[in-house]
Short mmCIF file of C-alpha atoms in Angstrom, two decimals:
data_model
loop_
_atom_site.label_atom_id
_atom_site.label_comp_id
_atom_site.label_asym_id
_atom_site.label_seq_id
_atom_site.Cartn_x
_atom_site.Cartn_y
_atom_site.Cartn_z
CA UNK A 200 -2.09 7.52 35.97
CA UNK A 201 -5.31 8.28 34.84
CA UNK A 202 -6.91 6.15 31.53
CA UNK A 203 -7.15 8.13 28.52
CA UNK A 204 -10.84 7.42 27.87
CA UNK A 205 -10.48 8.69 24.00
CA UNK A 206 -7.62 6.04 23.04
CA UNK A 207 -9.53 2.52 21.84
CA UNK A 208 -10.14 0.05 24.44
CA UNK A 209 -7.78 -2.55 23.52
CA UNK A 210 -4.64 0.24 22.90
CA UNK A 211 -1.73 -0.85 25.04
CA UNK A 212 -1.13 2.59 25.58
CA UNK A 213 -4.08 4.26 27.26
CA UNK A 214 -2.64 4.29 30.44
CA UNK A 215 0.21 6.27 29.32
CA UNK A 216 3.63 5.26 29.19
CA UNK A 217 4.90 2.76 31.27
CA UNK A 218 8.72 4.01 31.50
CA UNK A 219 9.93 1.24 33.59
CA UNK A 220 8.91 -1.56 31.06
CA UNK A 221 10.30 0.59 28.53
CA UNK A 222 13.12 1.19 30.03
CA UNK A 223 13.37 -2.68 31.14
CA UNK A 224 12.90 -3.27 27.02
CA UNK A 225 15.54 -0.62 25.90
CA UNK A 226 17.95 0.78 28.38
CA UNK A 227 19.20 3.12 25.50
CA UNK A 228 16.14 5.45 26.33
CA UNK A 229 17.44 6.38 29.92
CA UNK A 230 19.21 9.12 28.87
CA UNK A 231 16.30 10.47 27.54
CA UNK A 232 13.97 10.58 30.40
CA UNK A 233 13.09 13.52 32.53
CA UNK A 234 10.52 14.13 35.09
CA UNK A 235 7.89 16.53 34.05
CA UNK A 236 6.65 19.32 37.09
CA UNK A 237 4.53 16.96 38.48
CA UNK A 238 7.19 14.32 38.85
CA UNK A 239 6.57 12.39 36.58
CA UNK A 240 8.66 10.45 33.59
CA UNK A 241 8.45 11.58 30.45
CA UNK A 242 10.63 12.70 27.57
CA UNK A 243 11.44 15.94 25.74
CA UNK A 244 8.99 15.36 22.84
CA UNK A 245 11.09 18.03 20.35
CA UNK A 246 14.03 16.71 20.57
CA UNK A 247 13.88 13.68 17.90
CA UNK A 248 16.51 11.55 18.95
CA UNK A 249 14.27 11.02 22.21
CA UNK A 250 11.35 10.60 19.90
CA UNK A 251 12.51 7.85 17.77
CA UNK A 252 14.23 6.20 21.06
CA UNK A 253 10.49 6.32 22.56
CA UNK A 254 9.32 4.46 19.81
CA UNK A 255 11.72 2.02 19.50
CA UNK A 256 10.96 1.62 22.95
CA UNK A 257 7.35 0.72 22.87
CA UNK A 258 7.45 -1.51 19.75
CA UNK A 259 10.04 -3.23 21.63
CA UNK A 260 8.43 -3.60 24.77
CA UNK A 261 4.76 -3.88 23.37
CA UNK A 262 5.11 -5.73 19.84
CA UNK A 263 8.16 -7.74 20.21
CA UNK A 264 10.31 -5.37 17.77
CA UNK A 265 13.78 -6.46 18.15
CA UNK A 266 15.31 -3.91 15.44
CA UNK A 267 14.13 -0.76 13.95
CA UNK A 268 16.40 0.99 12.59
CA UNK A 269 15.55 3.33 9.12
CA UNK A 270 17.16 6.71 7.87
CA UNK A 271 17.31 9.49 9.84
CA UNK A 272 15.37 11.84 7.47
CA UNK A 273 12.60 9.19 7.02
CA UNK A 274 9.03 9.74 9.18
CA UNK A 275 9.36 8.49 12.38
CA UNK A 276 5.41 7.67 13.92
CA UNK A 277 3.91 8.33 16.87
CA UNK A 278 2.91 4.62 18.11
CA UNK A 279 -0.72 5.55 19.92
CA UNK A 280 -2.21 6.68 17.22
CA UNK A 281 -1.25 3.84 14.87
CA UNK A 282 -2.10 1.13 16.91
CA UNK A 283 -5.54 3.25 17.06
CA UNK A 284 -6.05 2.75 13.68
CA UNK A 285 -5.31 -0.92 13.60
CA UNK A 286 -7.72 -1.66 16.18
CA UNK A 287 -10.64 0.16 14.45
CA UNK A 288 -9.68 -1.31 11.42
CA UNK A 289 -10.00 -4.83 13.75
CA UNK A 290 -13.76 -3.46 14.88
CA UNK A 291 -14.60 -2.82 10.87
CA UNK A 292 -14.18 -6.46 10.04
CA UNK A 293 -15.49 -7.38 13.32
CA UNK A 294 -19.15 -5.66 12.11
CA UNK A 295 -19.07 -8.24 9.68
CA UNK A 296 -18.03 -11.50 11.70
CA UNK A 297 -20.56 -11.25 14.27
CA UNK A 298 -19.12 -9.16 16.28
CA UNK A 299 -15.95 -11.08 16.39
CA UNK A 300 -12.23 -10.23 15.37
CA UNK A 301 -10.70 -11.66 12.49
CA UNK A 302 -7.33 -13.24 13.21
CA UNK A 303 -4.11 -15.06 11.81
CA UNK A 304 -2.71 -14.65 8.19
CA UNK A 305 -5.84 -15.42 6.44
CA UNK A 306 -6.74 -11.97 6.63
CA UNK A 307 -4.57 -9.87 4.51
CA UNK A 308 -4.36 -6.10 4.12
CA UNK A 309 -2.61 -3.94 1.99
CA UNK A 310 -0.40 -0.74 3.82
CA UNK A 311 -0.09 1.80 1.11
CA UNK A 312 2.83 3.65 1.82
CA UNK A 313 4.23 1.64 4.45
CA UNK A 314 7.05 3.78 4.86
CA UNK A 315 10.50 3.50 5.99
CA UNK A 316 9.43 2.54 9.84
CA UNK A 317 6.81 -0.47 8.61
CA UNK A 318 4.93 0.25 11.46
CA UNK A 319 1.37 -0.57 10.70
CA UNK A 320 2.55 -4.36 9.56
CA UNK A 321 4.65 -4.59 12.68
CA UNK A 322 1.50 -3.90 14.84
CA UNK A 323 -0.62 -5.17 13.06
CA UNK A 324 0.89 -8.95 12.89
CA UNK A 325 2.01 -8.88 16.75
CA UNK A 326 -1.83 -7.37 17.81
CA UNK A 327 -3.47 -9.70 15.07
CA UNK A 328 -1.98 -12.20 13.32
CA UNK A 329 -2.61 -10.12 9.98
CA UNK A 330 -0.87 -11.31 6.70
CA UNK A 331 0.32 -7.83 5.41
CA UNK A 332 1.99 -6.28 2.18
CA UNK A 333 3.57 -3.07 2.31
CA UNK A 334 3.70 -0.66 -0.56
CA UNK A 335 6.15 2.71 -0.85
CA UNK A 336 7.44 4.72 -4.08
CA UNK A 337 10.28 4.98 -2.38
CA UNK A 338 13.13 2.54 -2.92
CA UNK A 339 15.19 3.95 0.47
CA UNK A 340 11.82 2.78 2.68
CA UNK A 341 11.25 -0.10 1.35
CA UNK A 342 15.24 -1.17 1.72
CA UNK A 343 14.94 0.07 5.37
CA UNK A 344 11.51 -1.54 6.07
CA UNK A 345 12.52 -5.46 4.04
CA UNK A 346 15.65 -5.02 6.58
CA UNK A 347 13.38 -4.42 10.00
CA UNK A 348 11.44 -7.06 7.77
CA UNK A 349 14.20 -9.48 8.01
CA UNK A 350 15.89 -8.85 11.31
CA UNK A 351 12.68 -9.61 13.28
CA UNK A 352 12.21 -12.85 11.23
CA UNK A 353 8.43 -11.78 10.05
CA UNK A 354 6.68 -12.91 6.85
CA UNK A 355 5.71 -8.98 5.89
CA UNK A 356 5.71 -8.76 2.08
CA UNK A 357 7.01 -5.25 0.25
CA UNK A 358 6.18 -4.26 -3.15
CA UNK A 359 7.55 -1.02 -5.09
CA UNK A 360 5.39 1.50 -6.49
CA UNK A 361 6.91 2.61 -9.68
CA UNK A 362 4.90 5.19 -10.90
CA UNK A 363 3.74 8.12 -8.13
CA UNK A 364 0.54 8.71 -9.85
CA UNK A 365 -0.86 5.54 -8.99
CA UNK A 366 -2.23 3.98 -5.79
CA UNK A 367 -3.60 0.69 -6.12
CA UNK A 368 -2.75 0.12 -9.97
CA UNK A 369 0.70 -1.73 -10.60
CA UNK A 370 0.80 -3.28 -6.92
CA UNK A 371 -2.39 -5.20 -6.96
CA UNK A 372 -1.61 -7.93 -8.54
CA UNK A 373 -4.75 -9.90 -10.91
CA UNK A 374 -4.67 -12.84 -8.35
CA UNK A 375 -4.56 -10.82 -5.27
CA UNK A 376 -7.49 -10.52 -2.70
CA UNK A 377 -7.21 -8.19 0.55
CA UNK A 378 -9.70 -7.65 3.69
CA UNK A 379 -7.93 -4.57 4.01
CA UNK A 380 -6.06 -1.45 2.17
CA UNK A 381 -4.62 0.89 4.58
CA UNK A 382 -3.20 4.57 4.20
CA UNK A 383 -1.79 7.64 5.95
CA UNK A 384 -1.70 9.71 2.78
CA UNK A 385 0.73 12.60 2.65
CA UNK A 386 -1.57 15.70 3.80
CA UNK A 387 0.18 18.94 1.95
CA UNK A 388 0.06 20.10 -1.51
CA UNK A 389 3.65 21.29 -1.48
CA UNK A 390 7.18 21.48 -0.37
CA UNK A 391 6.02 25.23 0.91
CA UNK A 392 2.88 23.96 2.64
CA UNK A 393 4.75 21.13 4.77
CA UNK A 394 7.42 23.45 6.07
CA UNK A 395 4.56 25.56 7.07
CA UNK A 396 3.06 23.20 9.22
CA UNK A 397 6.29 21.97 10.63
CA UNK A 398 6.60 25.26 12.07
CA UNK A 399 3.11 25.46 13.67
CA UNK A 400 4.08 21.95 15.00
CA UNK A 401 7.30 23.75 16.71
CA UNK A 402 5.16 26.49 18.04
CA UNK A 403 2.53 24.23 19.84
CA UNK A 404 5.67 22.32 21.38
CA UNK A 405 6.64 25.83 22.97
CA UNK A 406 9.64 26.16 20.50
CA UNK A 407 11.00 28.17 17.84
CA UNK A 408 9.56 27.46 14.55
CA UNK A 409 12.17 25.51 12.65
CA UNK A 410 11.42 23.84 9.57
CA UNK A 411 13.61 20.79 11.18
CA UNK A 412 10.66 18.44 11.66
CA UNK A 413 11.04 16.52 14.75
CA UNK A 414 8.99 13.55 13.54
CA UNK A 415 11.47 13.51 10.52
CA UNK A 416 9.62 12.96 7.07
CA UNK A 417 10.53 12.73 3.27
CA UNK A 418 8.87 14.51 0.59
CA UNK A 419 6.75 11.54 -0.29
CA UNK A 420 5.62 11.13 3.02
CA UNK A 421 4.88 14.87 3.67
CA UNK A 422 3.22 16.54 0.30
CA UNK A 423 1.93 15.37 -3.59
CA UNK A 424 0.88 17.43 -6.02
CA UNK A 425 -3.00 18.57 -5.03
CA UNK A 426 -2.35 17.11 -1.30
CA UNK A 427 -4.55 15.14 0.34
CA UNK A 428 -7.87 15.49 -1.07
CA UNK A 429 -5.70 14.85 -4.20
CA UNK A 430 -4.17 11.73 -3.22
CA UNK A 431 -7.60 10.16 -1.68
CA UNK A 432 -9.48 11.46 -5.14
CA UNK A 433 -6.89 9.14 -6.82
CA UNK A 434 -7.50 6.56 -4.57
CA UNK A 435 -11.22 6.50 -4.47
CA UNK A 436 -10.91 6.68 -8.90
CA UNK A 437 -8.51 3.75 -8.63
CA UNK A 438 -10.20 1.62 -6.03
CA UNK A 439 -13.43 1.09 -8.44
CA UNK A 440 -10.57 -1.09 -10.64
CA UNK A 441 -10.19 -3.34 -7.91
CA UNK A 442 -13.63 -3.38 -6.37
CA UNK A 443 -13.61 -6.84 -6.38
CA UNK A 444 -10.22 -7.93 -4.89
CA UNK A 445 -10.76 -5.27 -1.51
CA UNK A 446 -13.43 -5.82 0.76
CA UNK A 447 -12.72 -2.80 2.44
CA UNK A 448 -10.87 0.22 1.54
CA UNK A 449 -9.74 2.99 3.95
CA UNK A 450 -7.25 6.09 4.48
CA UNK A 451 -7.11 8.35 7.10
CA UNK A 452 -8.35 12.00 6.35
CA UNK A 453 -6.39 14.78 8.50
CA UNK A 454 -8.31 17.65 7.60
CA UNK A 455 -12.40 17.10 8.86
CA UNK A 456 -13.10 19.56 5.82
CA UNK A 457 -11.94 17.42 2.91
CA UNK A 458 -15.01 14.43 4.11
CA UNK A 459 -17.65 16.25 1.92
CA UNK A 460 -15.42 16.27 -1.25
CA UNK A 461 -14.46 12.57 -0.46
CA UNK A 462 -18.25 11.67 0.17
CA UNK A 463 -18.65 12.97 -3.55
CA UNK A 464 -16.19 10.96 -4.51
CA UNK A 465 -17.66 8.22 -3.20
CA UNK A 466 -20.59 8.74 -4.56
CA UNK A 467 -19.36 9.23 -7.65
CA UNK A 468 -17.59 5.81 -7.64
CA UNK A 469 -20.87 3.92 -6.88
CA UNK A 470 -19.59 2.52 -3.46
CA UNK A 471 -22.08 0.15 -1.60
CA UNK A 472 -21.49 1.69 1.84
CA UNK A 473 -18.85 3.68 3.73
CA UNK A 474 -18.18 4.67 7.08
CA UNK A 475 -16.11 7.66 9.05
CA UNK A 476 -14.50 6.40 12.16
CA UNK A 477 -13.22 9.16 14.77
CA UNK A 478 -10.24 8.72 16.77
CA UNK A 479 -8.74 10.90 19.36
CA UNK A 480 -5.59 10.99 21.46
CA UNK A 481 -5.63 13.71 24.36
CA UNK A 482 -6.36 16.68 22.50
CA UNK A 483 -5.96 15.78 18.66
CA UNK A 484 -9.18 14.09 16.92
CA UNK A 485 -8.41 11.96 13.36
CA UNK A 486 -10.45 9.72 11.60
CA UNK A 487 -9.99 7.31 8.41
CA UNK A 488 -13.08 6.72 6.09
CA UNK A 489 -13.74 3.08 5.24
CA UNK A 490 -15.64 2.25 1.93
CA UNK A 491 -16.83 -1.08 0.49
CA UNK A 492 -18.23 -2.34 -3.01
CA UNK A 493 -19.58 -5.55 -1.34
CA UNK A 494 -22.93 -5.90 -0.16
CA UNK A 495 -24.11 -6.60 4.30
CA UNK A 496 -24.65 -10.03 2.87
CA UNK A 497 -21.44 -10.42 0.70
CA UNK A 498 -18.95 -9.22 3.48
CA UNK A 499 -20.16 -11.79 5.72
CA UNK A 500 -16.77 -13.14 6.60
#
């Protein structure tokens, strides 16, 4: 199979799926696979049992995940993308290491809303060593994810976010320091919004639109009041708190119209630099912006 020139270079996954090392790694998934016209393996991507059975099927057979199990209802990730964003997070504090990757548990990073799944910690400590802590307003995730946590025998501390209007304040604690915050904010403004774009989701899958999303997803995970640009606005207010206990801040931004308001932000906060990283897989383009309140000379790591 052809290499998928827009995943990053070092993403396991850029040559597609390899079904027979998935399939060696969980046997559960054979009754999901099909062959596609051109005879090849694949899976029915809208049904979600097949879905979260893929997944569970490449973090097993790529990162050594032994258990993950969460909620039904709770957002289950596409891997490929994730692991994108952990490797240009890797290249970020690369830039300022001489070109070479930080690894091991000295560098830590914070995964706001980590999420039932865990699944940027559990990549990111198999890929890179990372010491991670894992924030969620939800009680139910963080349960699931201290369990997948526990029953892969990882060091991956969780911390509870009591009060939704915050991001960084109440879970950064005055002696903490992190190379790294992470985020995959929750994109819609409301309930209304997120069942919209379930549907559209539905339709480009060659289905009826259903408001059944087959990714899965609680309302935390989904919408906040003022969506995205809402969320990062918060983020980039909060993150001038902490300025010096991050060396790097970063979310993802789904929509390529909110970066002007967020540059403003920015601005507004008196950041030292930022960046806006693009990443693509097949047809879809995302990107996180990265912003620092250190100096070139002070993030020499």
């Amino acid at each position: 199979m052809a290499i998928k020139p827009m995943l990053h270079p070092r993403n396991q996954h850029r040559d597609g799926y390899d079904f027979a090392r998935l399939l060696e790694a969980t046997p559960e998934l054979e009754p999901f696979v099909t062959r596609n016209p051109r005879g090849e393996m694949t899976i029915e991507f809208a049904n979600a049992e097949a879905v979260r059975m893929l997944n569970r099927a490449l973090l097993a057979a790529h990162y050594d995940v032994k258990f993950w199990e969460f909620p039904d209802a709770y957002l289950c990730p596409p891997i490929p993308g994730r692991v994108d964003y952990i490797h240009s997070l890797a290249d970020l504090l690369a830039e300022d290491n001489g070109g070479d990757i930080p690894r091991g548990d000295d560098i830590k990073v914070l995964d706001i809303g980590t999420g039932a799944s865990l699944v940027y910690p559990l990549i990111g400590q198999h890929e890179y060593g990372w010491d991670f802590t894992g924030v969620d307003i939800d009680q139910v995730s963080i349960k699931a994810a201290r369990q997948i946590n526990d029953r892969n025998d990882l060091s991956i501390s969780l911390r509870h976010q009591k009060n939704p209007k915050n991001i960084f304040r109440g879970v950064i604690h005055q002696r903490d320091t992190f190379h790294l915050t992470m985020c995959n904010p929750p994109f819609h403004s409301s309930l209304e919004q997120a069942g919209k774009g379930t549907e559209r989701k539905w339709r480009n899958l060659g289905k009826e639109p259903s408001s059944k999303l087959n990714f899965g997803g609680q309302n935390a995970e989904l919408w906040c009041p003022g969506g995205e640009i809402g969320f990062i606005g918060r983020m980039v207010e909060q993150s001038v708190e902490f300025a010096a206990q991050c060396l790097w801040f970063t979310t993802l931004v789904s929509k390529k119209d909110n970066l002007r308001t967020i540059d403003r932000f920015l601005s507004k906060a008196g950041v030292s630099e930022t960046k806006t990283v693009e990443m693509a897989q097949g047809q879809k383009t995302s990107r996180f912006v990265a912003w620092t309140y250190y100096s070139k000379k002070q993030r020499a790591l």
